[in-house]
Short mmCIF file of C-alpha atoms in Angstrom, two decimals:
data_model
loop_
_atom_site.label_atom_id
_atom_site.label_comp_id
_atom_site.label_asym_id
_atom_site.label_seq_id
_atom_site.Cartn_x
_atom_site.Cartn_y
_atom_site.Cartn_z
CA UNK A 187 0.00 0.00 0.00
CA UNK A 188 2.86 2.10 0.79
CA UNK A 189 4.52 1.71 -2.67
CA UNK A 190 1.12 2.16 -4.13
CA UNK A 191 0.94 5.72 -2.47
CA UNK A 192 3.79 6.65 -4.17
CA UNK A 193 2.75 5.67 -7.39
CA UNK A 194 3.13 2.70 -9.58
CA UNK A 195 6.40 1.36 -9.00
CA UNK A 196 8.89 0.19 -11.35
CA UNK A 197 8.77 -3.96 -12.19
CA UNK A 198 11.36 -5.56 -11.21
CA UNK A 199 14.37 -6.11 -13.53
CA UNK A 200 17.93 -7.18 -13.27
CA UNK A 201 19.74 -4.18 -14.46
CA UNK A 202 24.05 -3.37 -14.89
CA UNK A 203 25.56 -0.56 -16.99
CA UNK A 204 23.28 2.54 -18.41
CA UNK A 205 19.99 1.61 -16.45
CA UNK A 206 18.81 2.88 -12.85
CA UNK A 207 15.82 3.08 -11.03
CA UNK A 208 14.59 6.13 -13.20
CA UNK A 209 16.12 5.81 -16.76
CA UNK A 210 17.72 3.62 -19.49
CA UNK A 211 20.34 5.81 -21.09
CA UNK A 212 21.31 4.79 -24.49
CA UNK A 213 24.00 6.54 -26.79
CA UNK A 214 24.31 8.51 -30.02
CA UNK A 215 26.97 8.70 -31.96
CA UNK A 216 25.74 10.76 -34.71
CA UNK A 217 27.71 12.89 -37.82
CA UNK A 218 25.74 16.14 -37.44
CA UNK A 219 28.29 18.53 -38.94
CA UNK A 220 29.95 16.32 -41.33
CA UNK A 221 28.98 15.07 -45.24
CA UNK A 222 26.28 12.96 -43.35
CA UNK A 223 25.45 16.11 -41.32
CA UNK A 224 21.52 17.19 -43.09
CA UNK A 225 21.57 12.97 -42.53
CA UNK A 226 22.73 12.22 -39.17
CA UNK A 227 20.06 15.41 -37.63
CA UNK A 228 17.31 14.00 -39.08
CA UNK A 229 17.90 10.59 -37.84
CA UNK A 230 18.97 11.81 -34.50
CA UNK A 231 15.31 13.94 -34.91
CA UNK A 232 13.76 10.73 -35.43
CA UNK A 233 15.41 8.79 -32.29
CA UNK A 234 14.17 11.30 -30.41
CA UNK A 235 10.45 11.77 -31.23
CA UNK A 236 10.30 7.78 -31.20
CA UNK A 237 11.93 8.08 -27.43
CA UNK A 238 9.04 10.93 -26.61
CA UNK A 239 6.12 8.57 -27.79
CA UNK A 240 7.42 5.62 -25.75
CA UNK A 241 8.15 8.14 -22.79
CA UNK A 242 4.60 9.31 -23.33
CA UNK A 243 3.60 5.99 -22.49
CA UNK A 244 5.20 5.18 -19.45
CA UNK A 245 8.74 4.57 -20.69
CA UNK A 246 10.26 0.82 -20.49
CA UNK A 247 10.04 -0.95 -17.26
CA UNK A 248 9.05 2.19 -15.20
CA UNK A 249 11.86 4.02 -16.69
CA UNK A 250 12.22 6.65 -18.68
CA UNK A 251 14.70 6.29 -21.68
CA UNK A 252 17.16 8.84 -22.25
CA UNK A 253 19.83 9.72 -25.28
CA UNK A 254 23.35 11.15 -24.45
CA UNK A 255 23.50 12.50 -28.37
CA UNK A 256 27.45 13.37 -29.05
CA UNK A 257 28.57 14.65 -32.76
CA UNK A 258 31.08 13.00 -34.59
CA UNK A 259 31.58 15.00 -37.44
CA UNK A 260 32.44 12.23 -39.23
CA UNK A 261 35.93 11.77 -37.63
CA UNK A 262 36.94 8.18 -36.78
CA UNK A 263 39.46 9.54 -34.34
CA UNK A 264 37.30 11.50 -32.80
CA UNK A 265 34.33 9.45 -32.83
CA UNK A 266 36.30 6.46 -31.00
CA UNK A 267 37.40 9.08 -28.25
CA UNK A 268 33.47 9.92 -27.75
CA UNK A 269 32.56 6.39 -27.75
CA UNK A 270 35.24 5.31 -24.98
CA UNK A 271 33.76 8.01 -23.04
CA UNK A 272 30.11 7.06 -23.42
CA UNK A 273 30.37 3.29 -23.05
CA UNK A 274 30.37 2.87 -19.04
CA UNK A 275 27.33 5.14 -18.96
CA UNK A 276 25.00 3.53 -21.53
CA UNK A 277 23.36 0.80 -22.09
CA UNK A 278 23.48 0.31 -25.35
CA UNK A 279 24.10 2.63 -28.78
CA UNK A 280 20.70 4.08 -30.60
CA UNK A 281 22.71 5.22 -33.95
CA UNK A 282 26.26 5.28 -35.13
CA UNK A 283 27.27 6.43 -37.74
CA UNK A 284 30.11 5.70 -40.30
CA UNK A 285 31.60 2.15 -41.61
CA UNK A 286 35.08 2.99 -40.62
CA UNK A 287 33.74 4.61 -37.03
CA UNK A 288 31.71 1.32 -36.62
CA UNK A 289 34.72 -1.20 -37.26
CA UNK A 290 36.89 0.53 -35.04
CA UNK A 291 34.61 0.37 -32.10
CA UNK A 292 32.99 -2.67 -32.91
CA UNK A 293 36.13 -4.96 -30.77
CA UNK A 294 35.22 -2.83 -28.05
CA UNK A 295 31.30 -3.52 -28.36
CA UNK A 296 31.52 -6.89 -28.62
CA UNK A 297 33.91 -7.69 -25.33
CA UNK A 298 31.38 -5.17 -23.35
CA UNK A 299 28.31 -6.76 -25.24
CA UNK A 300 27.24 -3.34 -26.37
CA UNK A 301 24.32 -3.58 -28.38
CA UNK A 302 24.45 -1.10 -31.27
CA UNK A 303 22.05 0.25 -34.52
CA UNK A 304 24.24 1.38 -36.93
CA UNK A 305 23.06 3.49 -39.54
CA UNK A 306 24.24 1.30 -42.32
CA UNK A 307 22.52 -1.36 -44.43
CA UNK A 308 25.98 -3.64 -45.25
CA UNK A 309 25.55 -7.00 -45.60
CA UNK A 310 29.04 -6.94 -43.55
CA UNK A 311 27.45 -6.39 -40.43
CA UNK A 312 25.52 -9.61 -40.90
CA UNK A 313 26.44 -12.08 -38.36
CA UNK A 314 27.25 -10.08 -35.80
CA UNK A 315 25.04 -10.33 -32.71
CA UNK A 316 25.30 -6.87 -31.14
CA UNK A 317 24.50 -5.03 -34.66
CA UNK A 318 20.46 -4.13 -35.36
CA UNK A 319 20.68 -3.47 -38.89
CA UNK A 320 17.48 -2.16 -39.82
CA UNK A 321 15.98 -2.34 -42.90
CA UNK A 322 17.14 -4.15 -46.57
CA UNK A 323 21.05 -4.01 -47.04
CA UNK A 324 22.06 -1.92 -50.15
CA UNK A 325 22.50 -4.70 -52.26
CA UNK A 326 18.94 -5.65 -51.78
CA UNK A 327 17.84 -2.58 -52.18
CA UNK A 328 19.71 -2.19 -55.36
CA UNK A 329 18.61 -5.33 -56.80
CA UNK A 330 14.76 -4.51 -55.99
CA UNK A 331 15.31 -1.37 -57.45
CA UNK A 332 16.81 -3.17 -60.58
CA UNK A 333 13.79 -5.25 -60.60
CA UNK A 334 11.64 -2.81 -61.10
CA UNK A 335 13.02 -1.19 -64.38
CA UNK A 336 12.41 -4.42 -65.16
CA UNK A 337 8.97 -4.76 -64.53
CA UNK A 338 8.53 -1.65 -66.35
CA UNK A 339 10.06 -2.77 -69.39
CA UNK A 340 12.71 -0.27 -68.89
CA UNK A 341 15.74 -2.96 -69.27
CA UNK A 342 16.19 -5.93 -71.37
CA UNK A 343 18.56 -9.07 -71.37
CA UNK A 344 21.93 -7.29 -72.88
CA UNK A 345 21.68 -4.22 -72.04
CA UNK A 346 24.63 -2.49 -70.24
CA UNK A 347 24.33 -1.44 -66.58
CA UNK A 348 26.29 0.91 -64.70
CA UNK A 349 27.27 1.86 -61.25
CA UNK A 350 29.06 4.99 -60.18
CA UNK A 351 29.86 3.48 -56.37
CA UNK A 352 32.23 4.88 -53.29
CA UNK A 353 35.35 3.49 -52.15
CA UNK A 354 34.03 2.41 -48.79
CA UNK A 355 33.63 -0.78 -49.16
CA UNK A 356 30.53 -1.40 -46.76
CA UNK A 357 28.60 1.28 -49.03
CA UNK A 358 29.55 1.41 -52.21
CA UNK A 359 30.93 -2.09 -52.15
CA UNK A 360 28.18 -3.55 -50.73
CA UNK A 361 25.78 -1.78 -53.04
CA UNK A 362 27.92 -2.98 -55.88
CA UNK A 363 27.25 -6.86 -54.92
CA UNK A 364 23.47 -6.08 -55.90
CA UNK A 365 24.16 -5.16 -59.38
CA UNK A 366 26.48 -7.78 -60.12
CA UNK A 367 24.35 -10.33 -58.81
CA UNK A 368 21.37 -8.57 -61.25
CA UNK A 369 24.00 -8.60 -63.81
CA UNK A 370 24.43 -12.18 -63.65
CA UNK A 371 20.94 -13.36 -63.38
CA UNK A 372 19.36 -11.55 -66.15
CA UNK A 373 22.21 -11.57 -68.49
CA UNK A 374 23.28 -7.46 -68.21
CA UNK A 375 26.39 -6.15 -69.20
CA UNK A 376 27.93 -4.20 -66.00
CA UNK A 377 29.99 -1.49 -66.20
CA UNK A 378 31.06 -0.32 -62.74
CA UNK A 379 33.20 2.58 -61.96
CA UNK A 380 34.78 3.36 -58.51
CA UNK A 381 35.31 6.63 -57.34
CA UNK A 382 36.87 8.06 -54.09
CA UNK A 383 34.86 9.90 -51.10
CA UNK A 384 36.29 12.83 -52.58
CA UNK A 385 35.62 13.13 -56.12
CA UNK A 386 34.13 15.95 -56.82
CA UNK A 387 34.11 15.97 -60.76
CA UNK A 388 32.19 12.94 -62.47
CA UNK A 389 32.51 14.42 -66.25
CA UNK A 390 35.00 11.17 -66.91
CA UNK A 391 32.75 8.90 -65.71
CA UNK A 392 29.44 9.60 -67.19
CA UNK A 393 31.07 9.96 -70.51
CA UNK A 394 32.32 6.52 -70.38
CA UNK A 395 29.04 5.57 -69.59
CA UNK A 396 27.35 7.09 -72.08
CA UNK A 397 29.52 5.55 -74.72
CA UNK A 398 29.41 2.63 -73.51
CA UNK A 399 25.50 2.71 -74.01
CA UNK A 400 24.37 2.67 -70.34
CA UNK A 401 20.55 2.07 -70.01
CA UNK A 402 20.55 2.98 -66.28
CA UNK A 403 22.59 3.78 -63.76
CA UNK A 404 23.25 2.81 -60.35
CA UNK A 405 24.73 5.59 -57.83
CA UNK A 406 26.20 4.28 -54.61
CA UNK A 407 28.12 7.93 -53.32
CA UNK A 408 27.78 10.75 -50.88
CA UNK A 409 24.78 13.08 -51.62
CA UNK A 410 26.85 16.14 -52.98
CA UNK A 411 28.58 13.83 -54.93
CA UNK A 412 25.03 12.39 -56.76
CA UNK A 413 24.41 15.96 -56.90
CA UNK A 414 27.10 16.77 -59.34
CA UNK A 415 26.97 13.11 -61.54
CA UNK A 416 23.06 13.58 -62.13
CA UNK A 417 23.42 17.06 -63.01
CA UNK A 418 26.56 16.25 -65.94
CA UNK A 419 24.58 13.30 -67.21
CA UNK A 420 21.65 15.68 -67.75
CA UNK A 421 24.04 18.03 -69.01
CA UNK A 422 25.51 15.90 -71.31
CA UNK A 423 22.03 14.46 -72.83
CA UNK A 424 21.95 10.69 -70.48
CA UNK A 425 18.85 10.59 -69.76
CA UNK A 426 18.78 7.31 -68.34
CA UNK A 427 17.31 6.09 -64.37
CA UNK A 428 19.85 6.96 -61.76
CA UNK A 429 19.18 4.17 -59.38
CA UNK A 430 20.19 6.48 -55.95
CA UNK A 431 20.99 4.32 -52.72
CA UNK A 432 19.03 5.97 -49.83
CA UNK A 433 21.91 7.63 -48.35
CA UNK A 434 22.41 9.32 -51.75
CA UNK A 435 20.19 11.58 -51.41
CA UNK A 436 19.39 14.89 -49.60
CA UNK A 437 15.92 16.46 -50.73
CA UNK A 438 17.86 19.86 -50.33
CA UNK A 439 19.49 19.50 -53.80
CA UNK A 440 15.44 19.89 -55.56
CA UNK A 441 16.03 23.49 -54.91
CA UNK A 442 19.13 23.54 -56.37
CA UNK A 443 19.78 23.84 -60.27
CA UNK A 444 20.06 20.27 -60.44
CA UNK A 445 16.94 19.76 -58.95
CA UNK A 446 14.95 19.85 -62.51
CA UNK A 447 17.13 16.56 -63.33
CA UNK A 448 16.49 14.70 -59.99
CA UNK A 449 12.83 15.01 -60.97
CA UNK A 450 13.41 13.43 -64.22
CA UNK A 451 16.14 10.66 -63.77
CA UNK A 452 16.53 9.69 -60.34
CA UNK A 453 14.89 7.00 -58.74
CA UNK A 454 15.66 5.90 -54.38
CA UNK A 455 15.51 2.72 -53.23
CA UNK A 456 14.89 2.40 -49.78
CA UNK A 457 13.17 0.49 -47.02
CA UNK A 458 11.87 2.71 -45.08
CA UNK A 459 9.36 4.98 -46.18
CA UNK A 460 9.79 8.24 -47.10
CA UNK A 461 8.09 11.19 -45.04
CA UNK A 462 5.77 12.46 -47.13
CA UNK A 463 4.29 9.08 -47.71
CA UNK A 464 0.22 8.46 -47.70
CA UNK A 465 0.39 5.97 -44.57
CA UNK A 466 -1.15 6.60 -41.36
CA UNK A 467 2.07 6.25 -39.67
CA UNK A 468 3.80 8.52 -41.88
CA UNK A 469 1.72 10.75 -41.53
CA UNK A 470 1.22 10.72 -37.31
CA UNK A 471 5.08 11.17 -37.82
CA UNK A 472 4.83 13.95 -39.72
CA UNK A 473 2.89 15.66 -37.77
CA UNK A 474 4.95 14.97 -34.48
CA UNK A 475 7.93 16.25 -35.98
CA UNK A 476 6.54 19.64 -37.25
CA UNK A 477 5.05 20.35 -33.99
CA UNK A 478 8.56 19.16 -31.89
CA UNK A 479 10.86 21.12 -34.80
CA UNK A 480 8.86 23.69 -36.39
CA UNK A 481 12.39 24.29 -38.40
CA UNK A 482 13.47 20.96 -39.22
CA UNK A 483 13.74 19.97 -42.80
CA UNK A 484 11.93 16.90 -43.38
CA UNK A 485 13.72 13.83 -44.60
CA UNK A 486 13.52 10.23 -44.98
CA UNK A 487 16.28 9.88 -42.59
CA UNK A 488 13.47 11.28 -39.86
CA UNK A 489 11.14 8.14 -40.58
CA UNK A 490 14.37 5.74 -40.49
CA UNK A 491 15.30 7.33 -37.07
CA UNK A 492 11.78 7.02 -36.11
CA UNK A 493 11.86 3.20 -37.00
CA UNK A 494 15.31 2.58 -35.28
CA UNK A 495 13.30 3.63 -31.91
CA UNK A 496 10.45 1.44 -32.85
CA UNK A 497 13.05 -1.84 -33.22
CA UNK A 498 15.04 -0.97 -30.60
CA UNK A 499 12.06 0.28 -28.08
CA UNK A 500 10.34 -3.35 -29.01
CA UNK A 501 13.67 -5.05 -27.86
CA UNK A 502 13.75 -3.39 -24.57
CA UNK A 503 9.93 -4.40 -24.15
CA UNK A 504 10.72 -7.85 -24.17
CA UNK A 505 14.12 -7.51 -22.33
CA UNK A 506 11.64 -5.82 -19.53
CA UNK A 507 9.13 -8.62 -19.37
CA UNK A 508 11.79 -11.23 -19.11
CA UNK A 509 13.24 -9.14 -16.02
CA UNK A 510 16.51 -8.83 -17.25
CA UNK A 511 18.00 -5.16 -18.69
CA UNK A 512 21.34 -5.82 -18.53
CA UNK A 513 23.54 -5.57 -21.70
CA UNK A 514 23.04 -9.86 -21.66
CA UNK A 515 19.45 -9.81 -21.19
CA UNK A 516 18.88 -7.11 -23.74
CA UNK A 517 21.19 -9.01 -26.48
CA UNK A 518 18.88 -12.26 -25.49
CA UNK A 519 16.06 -10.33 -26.42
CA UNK A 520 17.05 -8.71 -29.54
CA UNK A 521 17.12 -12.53 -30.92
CA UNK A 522 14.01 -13.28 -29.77
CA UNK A 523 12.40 -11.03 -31.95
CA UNK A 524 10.58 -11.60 -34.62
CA UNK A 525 7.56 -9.44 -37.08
CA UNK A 526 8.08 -6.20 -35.17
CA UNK A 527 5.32 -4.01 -36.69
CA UNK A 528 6.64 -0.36 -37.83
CA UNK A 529 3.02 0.58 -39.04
CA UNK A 530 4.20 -0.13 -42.52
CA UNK A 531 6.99 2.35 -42.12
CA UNK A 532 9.13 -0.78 -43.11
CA UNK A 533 7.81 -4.60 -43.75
CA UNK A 534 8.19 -6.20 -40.44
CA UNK A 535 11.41 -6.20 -38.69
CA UNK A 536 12.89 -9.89 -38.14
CA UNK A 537 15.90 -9.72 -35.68
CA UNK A 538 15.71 -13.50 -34.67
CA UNK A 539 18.64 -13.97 -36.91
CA UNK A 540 21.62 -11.88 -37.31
CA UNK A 541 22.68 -13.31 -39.93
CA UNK A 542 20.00 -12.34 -42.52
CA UNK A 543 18.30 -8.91 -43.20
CA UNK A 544 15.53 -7.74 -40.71
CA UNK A 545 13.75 -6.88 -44.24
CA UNK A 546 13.74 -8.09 -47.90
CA UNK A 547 11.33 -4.99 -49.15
CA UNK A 548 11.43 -2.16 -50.63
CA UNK A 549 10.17 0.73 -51.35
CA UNK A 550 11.02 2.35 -54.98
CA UNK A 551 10.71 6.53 -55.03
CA UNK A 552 10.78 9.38 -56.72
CA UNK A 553 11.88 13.44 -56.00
CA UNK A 554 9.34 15.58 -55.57
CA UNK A 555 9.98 19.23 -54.57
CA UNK A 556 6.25 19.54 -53.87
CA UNK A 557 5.91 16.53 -51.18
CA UNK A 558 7.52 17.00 -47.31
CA UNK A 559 10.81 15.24 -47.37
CA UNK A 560 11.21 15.52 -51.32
CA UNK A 561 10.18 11.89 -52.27
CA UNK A 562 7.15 9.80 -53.32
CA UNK A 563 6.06 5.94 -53.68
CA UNK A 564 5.84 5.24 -56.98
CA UNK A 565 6.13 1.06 -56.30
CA UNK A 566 5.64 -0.28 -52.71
CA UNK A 567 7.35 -2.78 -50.78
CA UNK A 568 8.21 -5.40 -52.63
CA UNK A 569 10.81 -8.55 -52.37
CA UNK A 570 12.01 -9.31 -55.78
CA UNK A 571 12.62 -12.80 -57.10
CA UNK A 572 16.38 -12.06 -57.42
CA UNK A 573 16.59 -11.21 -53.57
CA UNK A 574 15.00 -14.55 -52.80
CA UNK A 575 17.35 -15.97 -54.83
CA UNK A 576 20.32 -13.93 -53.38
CA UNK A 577 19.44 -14.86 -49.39
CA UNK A 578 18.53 -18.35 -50.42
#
């Protein structure tokens, strides 16, 4: 009666590192003034209104959750110095951000069983049992993507292919797998072209594709960089699909001269959907996020935050009811999960096994200057034939 008095009291849970009587505090390690920067805010923006909904509610195991949000600015150096700091106060990491920033901290994470989302789709992080990759990895997304010029007629058995992809290897590598595996299945000619993080001119390289015939084009870089290829092929007279990996593309570059040629060519592939989508809970995020950031510029990357929170929330649920939030008990839930229901924000999330994809779908979209967040559904989750065939 006493405990009742002073209000419900929290259920009890073995907790360790990050968690108290009040509050689970979970990390962010986040690029927010970097190339990634319009990127990592939004998703960061996204973590956060998911953490105020489930807050809302009552919070996980009587506790409210809390994020210690830290800016790497895209530095690996620096990033590793921030996470070394954060790690004995959290239990767990909501985002990180970077390929390179992930492998270097990942020894680290696994010896203290930190549990971590990264925000990266590469197949590479497949396997490993502290990683929630959420969503399709980019060479799914690429080969749905692929699948449906396809379906459209758009590409025929001996036609050439290209891809204009990054040298990190767990972006534009992995995104490369997914057109050489369409390649080989449907009897394409590939030409792929790698280009460093740096490249700023792509005049070479859409030349060579345009002479060698390209029919469509797959773009695996940083968003300034598919900036500046879409607007030379345009330039130059290629009007072909640009096939844009999600992290591609910013919807700040519609106002921008090139914007006219996003419209026209460009094509995401993604599998989350974007903000401005017609679902109900696209659009009960949409209107969270203009009433919590009035100034915020909308983005995909908000509803992929947003979904992060849902998977990683739903985790902590079921770490709660099996009274155990310790970094163990959490990891022993995470691969308990299966069908984790994002509202159709994504197809539902599988974590049971880390060593497949929590999703096969996706979503295939198009710029649009006129829709919040720049992008709309013109083909809805789908799982090709060719990704079946690729995860077996």
């Amino acid at each position: 009666m006493a405990a009742a008095a002073c209000g419900t009291p929290s259920p009890p849970a073995k907790t360790g590192t990050g968690v108290s009587n009040t509050a689970i505090r979970l990390g962010v390690l986040s690029d927010l003034s970097g190339p990634f920067g319009p990127l990592g805010e939004a998703v960061v923006q996204g973590n956060q209104l998911y953490v105020d909904k489930l807050n809302a509610a009552g919070g996980v195991c009587g506790r409210k959750v809390e994020l210690d949000v830290q800016d790497t600015g895209f530095d690996t150096d620096k990033a590793v110095q921030l996470y070394f700091k954060m790690e004995p106060t959290v239990l767990g990491l909501l985002q990180v951000v970077g390929s390179d920033i992930t492998s270097k901290i990942t020894p680290d994470m696994l010896q203290q069983q930190v549990m971590a989302a990264p925000t990266s789709w590469s197949s590479d992080l497949l396997g490993n049992p502290y990683m929630v990759v959420v969503g399709a990895t980019y060479d799914l997304d690429v080969i749905n993507s692929f699948d449906y010029l396809v379906r459209q007629g758009m590409l025929h058995q001996g036609d050439v292919i290209g891809h204009i992809y990054n040298d990190d290897p767990e972006y534009g590598g992995n995104a490369l797998l997914g057109s050489q595996f369409v390649a080989d299945k449907l009897g394409l000619q590939l030409k792929a072209i790698q280009v460093a993080a740096t490249k700023t001119d792509f005049t070479a390289e859409i030349a060579q594709l345009k002479a060698a015939g390209a029919k469509a084009i797959a773009i695996s870089t940083y968003p300034q960089q598919t900036a500046v290829a879409v607007g030379t092929a345009a330039a130059i007279g290629l009007n072909v699909p640009f096939l844009v990996s999600n992290p591609g593309f910013d919807p700040s570059v519609l106002a921008s001269p090139v914007g006219p040629a996003f419209q026209q060519l460009v094509l995401v592939s993604s599998s989350v959907a974007p903000f401005g989508a017609k679902l109900p809970a696209a659009e009960e995020l949409a209107t969270a996020y203009k009433a919590k950031f009035p100034n915020g510029k909308p983005s995909m990357a908000v509803d992929y935050g947003y979904v992060v929170g849902i998977g990683y929330g739903a985790i902590l649920k079921r770490a709660c009811d099996e009274g155990d939030l310790t970094r163990p008990g959490v990891q022993k839930a995470f691969h308990e999960l299966t069908g984790v229901d994002t509202g159709g924000l994504t197809a539902p999330l599988l974590f049971s096994s880390s060593n497949y994809p929590s999703s096969r779908q996706s979503f295939v979209l198009r710029p649009n200057p006129k829709t919040a967040g720049g992008l709309d559904i013109v083909d809805p989750l789908k799982e090709s034939d060719l990704v079946r065939q690729r995860i077996g």
